[in-house]
Structure formats: structure tokens, C-alpha cells
Coordinates of C-alpha atoms and ligand atoms in Angstrom, one line a residue:
X1 CA 0.0 0.0 0.0
X2 CA 1.2 3.5 -0.9
X3 CA 1.0 6.3 1.6
X4 CA 0.7 10.0 0.7
X5 CA 0.3 13.1 2.9
X6 CA -0.4 16.8 3.1
X7 CA 2.2 18.8 5.2
X8 CA 1.4 22.2 6.5
X9 CA 0.4 24.3 9.5
X10 CA -2.5 24.9 10.1
X11 CA -4.3 22.0 8.3
X12 CA -7.8 22.0 9.8
X13 CA -9.4 23.8 6.8
X14 CA -7.9 21.5 4.1
X15 CA -10.0 19.2 2.1
X16 CA -7.1 17.7 0.1
X17 CA -7.3 14.3 1.9
X18 CA -11.0 14.0 1.0
X19 CA -10.3 14.6 -2.7
X20 CA -7.3 12.2 -2.9
X21 CA -8.8 9.4 -0.8
X22 CA -12.1 9.5 -2.7
X23 CA -10.2 9.2 -6.0
X24 CA -7.9 6.4 -4.7
X25 CA -10.9 4.4 -3.5
X26 CA -13.0 4.8 -6.6
X27 CA -10.1 4.1 -9.0
X28 CA -9.0 1.0 -7.0
X29 CA -5.6 2.4 -6.1
X30 CA -4.2 0.7 -2.9
X31 CA -3.2 4.0 -1.3
X32 CA -4.1 6.4 1.5
X33 CA -3.7 10.2 2.0
X34 CA -3.2 11.6 5.5
X35 CA -2.6 15.1 7.0
X36 CA 0.6 15.8 9.0
X37 CA 1.1 19.0 10.9
X38 CA 4.7 20.2 10.6
X39 CA 6.8 22.9 12.1
X40 CA 9.5 23.3 9.4
X41 CA 10.8 21.7 6.2
X42 CA 13.4 19.6 8.0
X43 CA 10.6 17.9 9.9
X44 CA 8.7 17.4 6.6
X45 CA 11.7 15.6 5.1
X46 CA 12.3 13.5 8.2
X47 CA 8.7 12.4 8.4
X48 CA 8.5 11.8 4.6
X49 CA 11.4 9.4 4.9
X50 CA 10.5 7.8 8.2
X51 CA 6.9 7.0 7.0
X52 CA 8.3 5.8 3.5
X53 CA 5.8 8.2 1.8
X54 CA 5.4 7.8 -1.9
X55 CA 4.4 11.5 -2.4
X56 CA 3.0 14.5 -0.6
X57 CA 1.5 17.9 -1.0
X58 CA 3.0 20.9 0.8
X59 CA 0.9 23.8 1.9
X60 CA 1.2 27.0 3.9
X61 CA 3.7 28.1 5.1
X62 CA 6.3 25.7 3.7
X63 CA 5.9 26.0 -0.1
X64 CA 9.0 28.1 -0.5
X65 CA 11.3 26.5 2.2
X66 CA 10.5 23.0 1.0
X67 CA 12.4 23.5 -2.2
X68 CA 15.5 22.6 -0.2
X69 CA 14.3 19.1 0.6
X70 CA 14.0 18.2 -3.1
X71 CA 16.8 16.4 -5.1
X72 CA 15.2 17.5 -8.4
X73 CA 12.9 20.5 -9.0
X74 CA 10.7 20.9 -12.1
X75 CA 11.6 23.9 -14.3
X76 CA 8.3 25.6 -13.5
X77 CA 8.7 25.2 -9.8
X78 CA 12.3 26.5 -9.9
X79 CA 11.2 29.6 -11.8
X80 CA 8.3 30.2 -9.4
X81 CA 10.4 29.5 -6.3
X82 CA 7.8 27.3 -4.6
X83 CA 6.5 23.7 -4.6
X84 CA 3.2 22.2 -3.5
X85 CA 3.8 18.6 -4.6
X86 CA 6.7 16.1 -4.0
X87 CA 7.1 12.6 -5.3
X88 CA 9.6 9.9 -4.4
X89 CA 11.2 7.8 -7.2
X90 CA 14.4 5.7 -7.0
X91 CA 15.4 7.2 -3.7
X92 CA 15.1 10.8 -4.9
X93 CA 12.6 13.5 -4.0
X94 CA 11.1 15.4 -7.0
X95 CA 9.4 18.7 -6.5
X96 CA 6.6 20.3 -8.6
X97 CA 4.3 23.3 -8.5
X98 CA 0.7 22.4 -9.6
X99 CA -0.9 25.6 -8.2
X100 CA 0.2 27.6 -11.2
X101 CA -1.2 25.3 -14.0
X102 CA -4.2 24.7 -11.7
X103 CA -5.0 28.4 -11.6
X104 CA -4.6 28.7 -15.4
X105 CA -7.1 25.8 -15.9
X106 CA -9.6 27.4 -13.6
X107 CA -9.7 30.7 -15.5
X108 CA -10.1 29.1 -18.9
X109 CA -13.9 29.6 -19.0
X110 CA -13.3 33.4 -18.8
X111 CA -11.9 33.3 -22.3
X112 CA -9.2 35.6 -23.7
X113 CA -7.4 37.7 -21.0
X114 CA -4.8 40.3 -22.0
X115 CA -4.2 42.3 -18.8
X116 CA -4.3 41.1 -15.1
X117 CA -4.0 42.8 -11.8
X118 CA -2.8 40.6 -8.9
X119 CA -3.5 41.8 -5.4
X120 CA -0.9 40.4 -3.0
X121 CA 2.8 39.5 -3.3
X122 CA 3.2 36.2 -1.5
X123 CA 3.8 32.6 -2.7
X124 CA 0.5 32.3 -4.5
X125 CA 1.1 35.6 -6.3
X126 CA 4.5 34.3 -7.5
X127 CA 2.9 31.1 -9.0
X128 CA 0.0 33.0 -10.7
X129 CA 2.2 35.9 -12.0
X130 CA 4.6 33.4 -13.5
X131 CA 2.0 31.3 -15.3
X132 CA 0.1 34.3 -16.6
X133 CA 3.1 36.0 -17.9
X134 CA 4.2 32.7 -19.5
X135 CA 0.8 32.9 -21.3
X136 CA 1.7 36.3 -22.6
X137 CA -0.7 38.2 -20.3
X138 CA 0.3 41.6 -19.1
X139 CA 0.6 41.2 -15.3
X140 CA 0.7 44.0 -12.8
X141 CA 0.9 43.5 -9.0
X142 CA -0.3 45.6 -6.1
X143 CA 0.6 44.9 -2.5
X144 CA -0.2 46.5 0.9
X145 CA 3.5 46.9 1.7
X146 CA 6.6 47.4 -0.5
X147 CA 8.9 44.7 0.9
X148 CA 7.5 41.6 -0.9
X149 CA 7.3 43.5 -4.2
X150 CA 11.1 43.2 -4.4
X151 CA 10.5 39.6 -5.6
X152 CA 8.6 40.9 -8.6
X153 CA 11.2 43.0 -10.3
X154 CA 10.2 41.8 -13.8
X155 CA 6.7 43.2 -13.3
X156 CA 5.0 46.6 -13.0
X157 CA 4.2 46.9 -9.3
X158 CA 2.4 49.2 -7.0
X159 CA 1.8 49.8 -3.3
X160 CA -1.6 51.2 -2.2
X161 CA 0.0 54.7 -2.1
X162 CA 1.1 54.9 -5.8
X163 CA -1.7 52.9 -7.5
X164 CA -4.2 54.6 -9.8
X165 CA -7.2 52.4 -10.8
X166 CA -7.4 51.5 -14.5
X167 CA -8.9 48.8 -16.7
X168 CA -7.9 45.2 -16.2
X169 CA -9.5 42.1 -17.8
X170 CA -9.2 40.2 -14.5
X171 CA -8.5 41.2 -10.9
X172 CA -7.1 38.4 -8.7
X173 CA -7.0 38.4 -4.9
X174 CA -4.1 36.3 -3.8
X175 CA -4.0 37.8 -0.2
X176 CA -5.4 36.1 2.8
X177 CA -7.6 39.1 3.5
X178 CA -11.2 37.7 3.9
X179 CA -10.0 34.2 4.8
X180 CA -10.5 34.5 8.6
X181 CA -11.8 38.1 8.7
X182 CA -14.0 40.5 6.8
X183 CA -11.1 42.6 5.4
X184 CA -10.9 43.7 1.8
X185 CA -7.5 43.0 0.2
X186 CA -7.1 46.7 -1.0
X187 CA -8.3 50.0 0.2
X188 CA -12.1 50.2 -0.4
X189 CA -12.3 53.1 -2.9
X190 CA -9.3 51.9 -4.9
X191 CA -10.8 48.4 -5.1
X192 CA -14.2 49.6 -6.1
X193 CA -12.9 51.8 -8.9
X194 CA -10.7 49.0 -10.2
X195 CA -13.4 46.3 -10.1
X196 CA -15.8 48.7 -11.8
X197 CA -13.6 48.8 -14.9
X198 CA -12.8 45.0 -14.8
X199 CA -14.3 42.1 -16.7
X200 CA -13.7 39.3 -14.2
X201 CA -12.8 38.9 -10.5
X202 CA -11.1 35.8 -9.0
X203 CA -10.4 35.1 -5.3
X204 CA -8.0 32.2 -4.5
X205 CA -9.8 31.8 -1.2
X206 CA -12.5 29.1 -1.3
X207 CA -15.2 27.9 1.0
X208 CA -16.7 31.3 1.8
X209 CA -17.8 34.4 0.0
X210 CA -15.1 37.0 0.8
X211 CA -15.7 40.7 1.0
X212 CA -13.7 41.0 -2.3
X213 CA -16.2 38.6 -4.1
X214 CA -19.2 40.3 -2.4
X215 CA -18.0 43.6 -4.0
X216 CA -17.6 41.9 -7.4
X217 CA -21.1 40.5 -7.1
X218 CA -22.5 43.8 -6.2
X219 CA -21.0 45.3 -9.4
X220 CA -22.4 42.4 -11.4
X221 CA -18.9 41.2 -12.4
X222 CA -18.3 37.6 -13.5
X223 CA -16.4 36.1 -10.6
X224 CA -15.1 32.9 -9.2
X225 CA -13.6 31.6 -5.9
X226 CA -10.6 29.3 -5.5
X227 CA -12.4 26.0 -5.3
X228 CA -11.7 25.1 -8.9
X229 CA -8.0 26.1 -8.6
X230 CA -7.8 23.8 -5.6
X231 CA -9.5 21.0 -7.6
X232 CA -7.2 21.4 -10.6
X233 CA -4.0 21.5 -8.5
X234 CA -5.2 18.3 -6.8
X235 CA -5.9 16.6 -10.2
X236 CA -2.4 17.5 -11.4
X237 CA -0.8 16.3 -8.1
X238 CA -2.8 13.0 -8.4
X239 CA -1.5 12.6 -11.9
X240 CA 2.0 12.8 -10.5
X241 CA 1.3 10.5 -7.6
X242 CA -0.2 7.8 -9.9
X243 CA 2.3 8.4 -12.7
X244 CA -0.4 9.3 -15.3
X245 CA -2.3 6.0 -15.0
X246 CA -5.7 7.6 -15.3
X247 CA -7.2 10.2 -17.6
X248 CA -7.5 13.7 -16.1
X249 CA -11.2 13.7 -16.9
X250 CA -11.8 10.6 -14.8
X251 CA -9.9 12.1 -11.8
X252 CA -11.7 15.4 -12.2
X253 CA -15.1 13.6 -12.3
X254 CA -14.3 11.9 -9.0
X255 CA -12.7 14.8 -7.2
X256 CA -15.6 17.0 -8.2
X257 CA -17.9 14.5 -6.5
X258 CA -15.7 14.5 -3.4
X259 CA -15.9 18.3 -3.3
X260 CA -19.7 18.1 -2.9
X261 CA -19.5 15.6 -0.1
Ligands
LIG301 P1 1.5 34.5 1.8 O1 1.6 34.6 3.3 O2 2.7 34.1 1.0 O3 1.1 36.0 1.2 C1 0.1 36.8 1.8 C2 -0.1 38.1 1.0 O4 -1.3 38.7 1.5 C3 1.0 39.2 1.2 O5 1.2 39.9 0.0 C4 0.3 40.1 2.3 O6 0.7 41.5 2.2 C5 -1.1 40.0 1.9 N1 -2.1 40.3 3.0 C6 -2.3 39.5 4.1 N2 -3.3 40.1 4.8 C7 -3.7 41.2 4.1 C8 -4.7 42.2 4.4 N3 -5.5 42.2 5.5 N4 -4.8 43.2 3.5 C9 -4.0 43.2 2.4 N5 -3.1 42.3 2.1 C10 -2.9 41.3 2.9 O7 0.3 33.7 1.4 P2 0.0 32.7 0.2 O8 0.3 33.4 -1.1 O9 0.7 31.4 0.4 O10 -1.6 32.4 0.4 C11 -2.5 33.4 0.2 C12 -3.9 32.8 0.1 O11 -4.1 31.9 -1.0 C13 -4.3 32.0 1.3 O12 -5.6 32.4 1.7 C14 -4.4 30.6 0.8 O13 -5.4 29.8 1.5 C15 -4.8 30.8 -0.6 N6 -4.5 29.7 -1.6 C16 -5.5 29.0 -2.3 C17 -5.1 28.0 -3.2 C18 -6.2 27.3 -3.9 O14 -6.0 26.2 -4.5 N7 -7.4 27.8 -4.0 C19 -3.7 27.6 -3.4 C20 -2.8 28.3 -2.6 C21 -3.1 29.3 -1.8 P3 2.0 42.1 3.0 O15 3.2 41.7 2.2 O16 1.8 43.5 3.1 O17 2.1 41.4 4.3

């Protein structure tokens, strides 16, 4: 039997185990997926080896520091600077980032996008800005404070102080504002004027309607939360775990059912 895990801290909110276990069970894969609370990436590596895990997902706040536990890192993950999936093969740990392609798959229904504004400058913003610019989309980034914007030197960046609202096809909230509070990710007037000129709004947070999405709804803007991004990153991780044994459509079908449970 193969064992997989999710490492992170906190983990209570995560539904990854439900998605993976439901797919394992219904595809007849002799495997289980558990959650393991960790304190740092050294502990992740030690537990990964001690439990002889076949693979794992890595979540907050270890996506960046866990690069160091990998023997090999995919080209995408290296460029993004964070991983969310590891897989063990022939005694080596391989690292991948499925958040970035998962996000891209989830915005496909919006159609052609030329210009995007990302709110936030953390790990998720790194993954999304990378994959959007790789798709030739003009990406701009706004963050509450200046420090983290230093990681985005290839992009046009703003702090709240020097931002002037203008027209974007999509506005993406990658901050944790609204996750456990009722905060907007950007100063209210600036956000309102920006969303008013946008075509789509996307919040990476899932499982609740954030104040950001409430404002988008109020403006009759097409909008989406992070549930599909979560689903697609899980499908792509499952594909790595099972070494492409199953079609992505089949995995999606099962994981979508598991999401509704
Ligand atoms: P990080 O800690 O790396 O970055 C957090 C960012 O949010 C920073 O830019 C920070 O700004 C900003 N921020 C935090 N609080 C506020 C606030 N009240 N107002 C404005 N800005 C704020 O987090 P991650 O990028 O790893 O994760 C962000 C969110 O994405 C989480 O909610 C996570 O659950 C979600 N997520 C969802 C996924 C999905 O599949 N749907 C996948 C991955 C993540 P500053 O620099 O000023 O502190």
C-alpha cells in the first residue's frame, strides 16, 4: 500500500485528503492520504522518509522553504520559487508546482485575457504571475507593503500609495484578506474603482464568500472563488502520484464529486 500526505500548519481547513482518498478508493488504487502537521521543512523531510511516503502535498507556510528538501525540481517550480507537490522515485525526491497550472485551468472559462492585476505579493502571487506572464498576459501587481514587491522586479508593481485604478480584464485576490476576517485586500475606494472597470474577479480563497467577491457580485462582475483552482492543482498532483495511470477527466469527475460531499 502506498502512503501520501499533506504537510502544512494549520491544516484543519484543508479538504485535500478528502479529494485524494475518494479518487484512490474509486479508481481501485491501494493508497491512503493523510494530514501531517509540521513545524518546518526539515521535519517534513524527516517524516516523509520515516513513513516511507510515496508522495506529498505541501501547503502554507512551507511551499518556499520545502524547495531545499528536493533532489530535483521541475523547471516551472524552480522559476516560481515554490513547490506544492513532492514525489519519491528511485530514492530521490522530485518537487513540482501544480498551483500555477491549476490556476490557469480554472480561468479558462473566462476566455481571452490580456491584462491582469494581482493583489498580494506572497507565494500564490508568485505562482500566478509566473504562469500568466508565460501565457503572454500583461501582469501588474499591487501589495499592501513594499517589501515583498522586491520579488517581482520583472513586473509593474504598486503599493496602495502609488496605485491609480485603471482597466484590467481580470483582478485576482491572492492575499489572505477575507479568509478568517471580513477585510478587503485593497483600500475600499481603490478596489471599487478597479473592479468597476474590470471584466472578471477571481479570489484564490475558497469555502466562503469573501468581501472581495461580495463587492464583485455587487458590481455584477463575473467572478469565481478558489475551489476550482484547488480542484485542478489536486488533479495534477494526483496525476504525478499515480504516474499518469488515469485520464484527467476521470480524476476530475471523482474529485468534483468529493468536493460536494
Ligand atoms: P503569503 O503569506 O505568502 O502572502 C500573503 C499576502 O497577502 C501578502 O502579500 C500580504 O501582504 C497580503 N495580505 C495579508 N493580509 C492582508 C490584508 N489584510 N490586506 C491586504 N493584504 C494582505 O500567502 P500565500 O500566497 O501562500 O496564500 C494566500 C492565500 O491563498 C491563502 O488564503 C491561501 O489559503 C490561498 N491559496 C489558495 C489556493 C487554492 O488552491 N485555491 C492555493 C494556494 C493558496 P504584506 O506583504 O503587506 O504582508
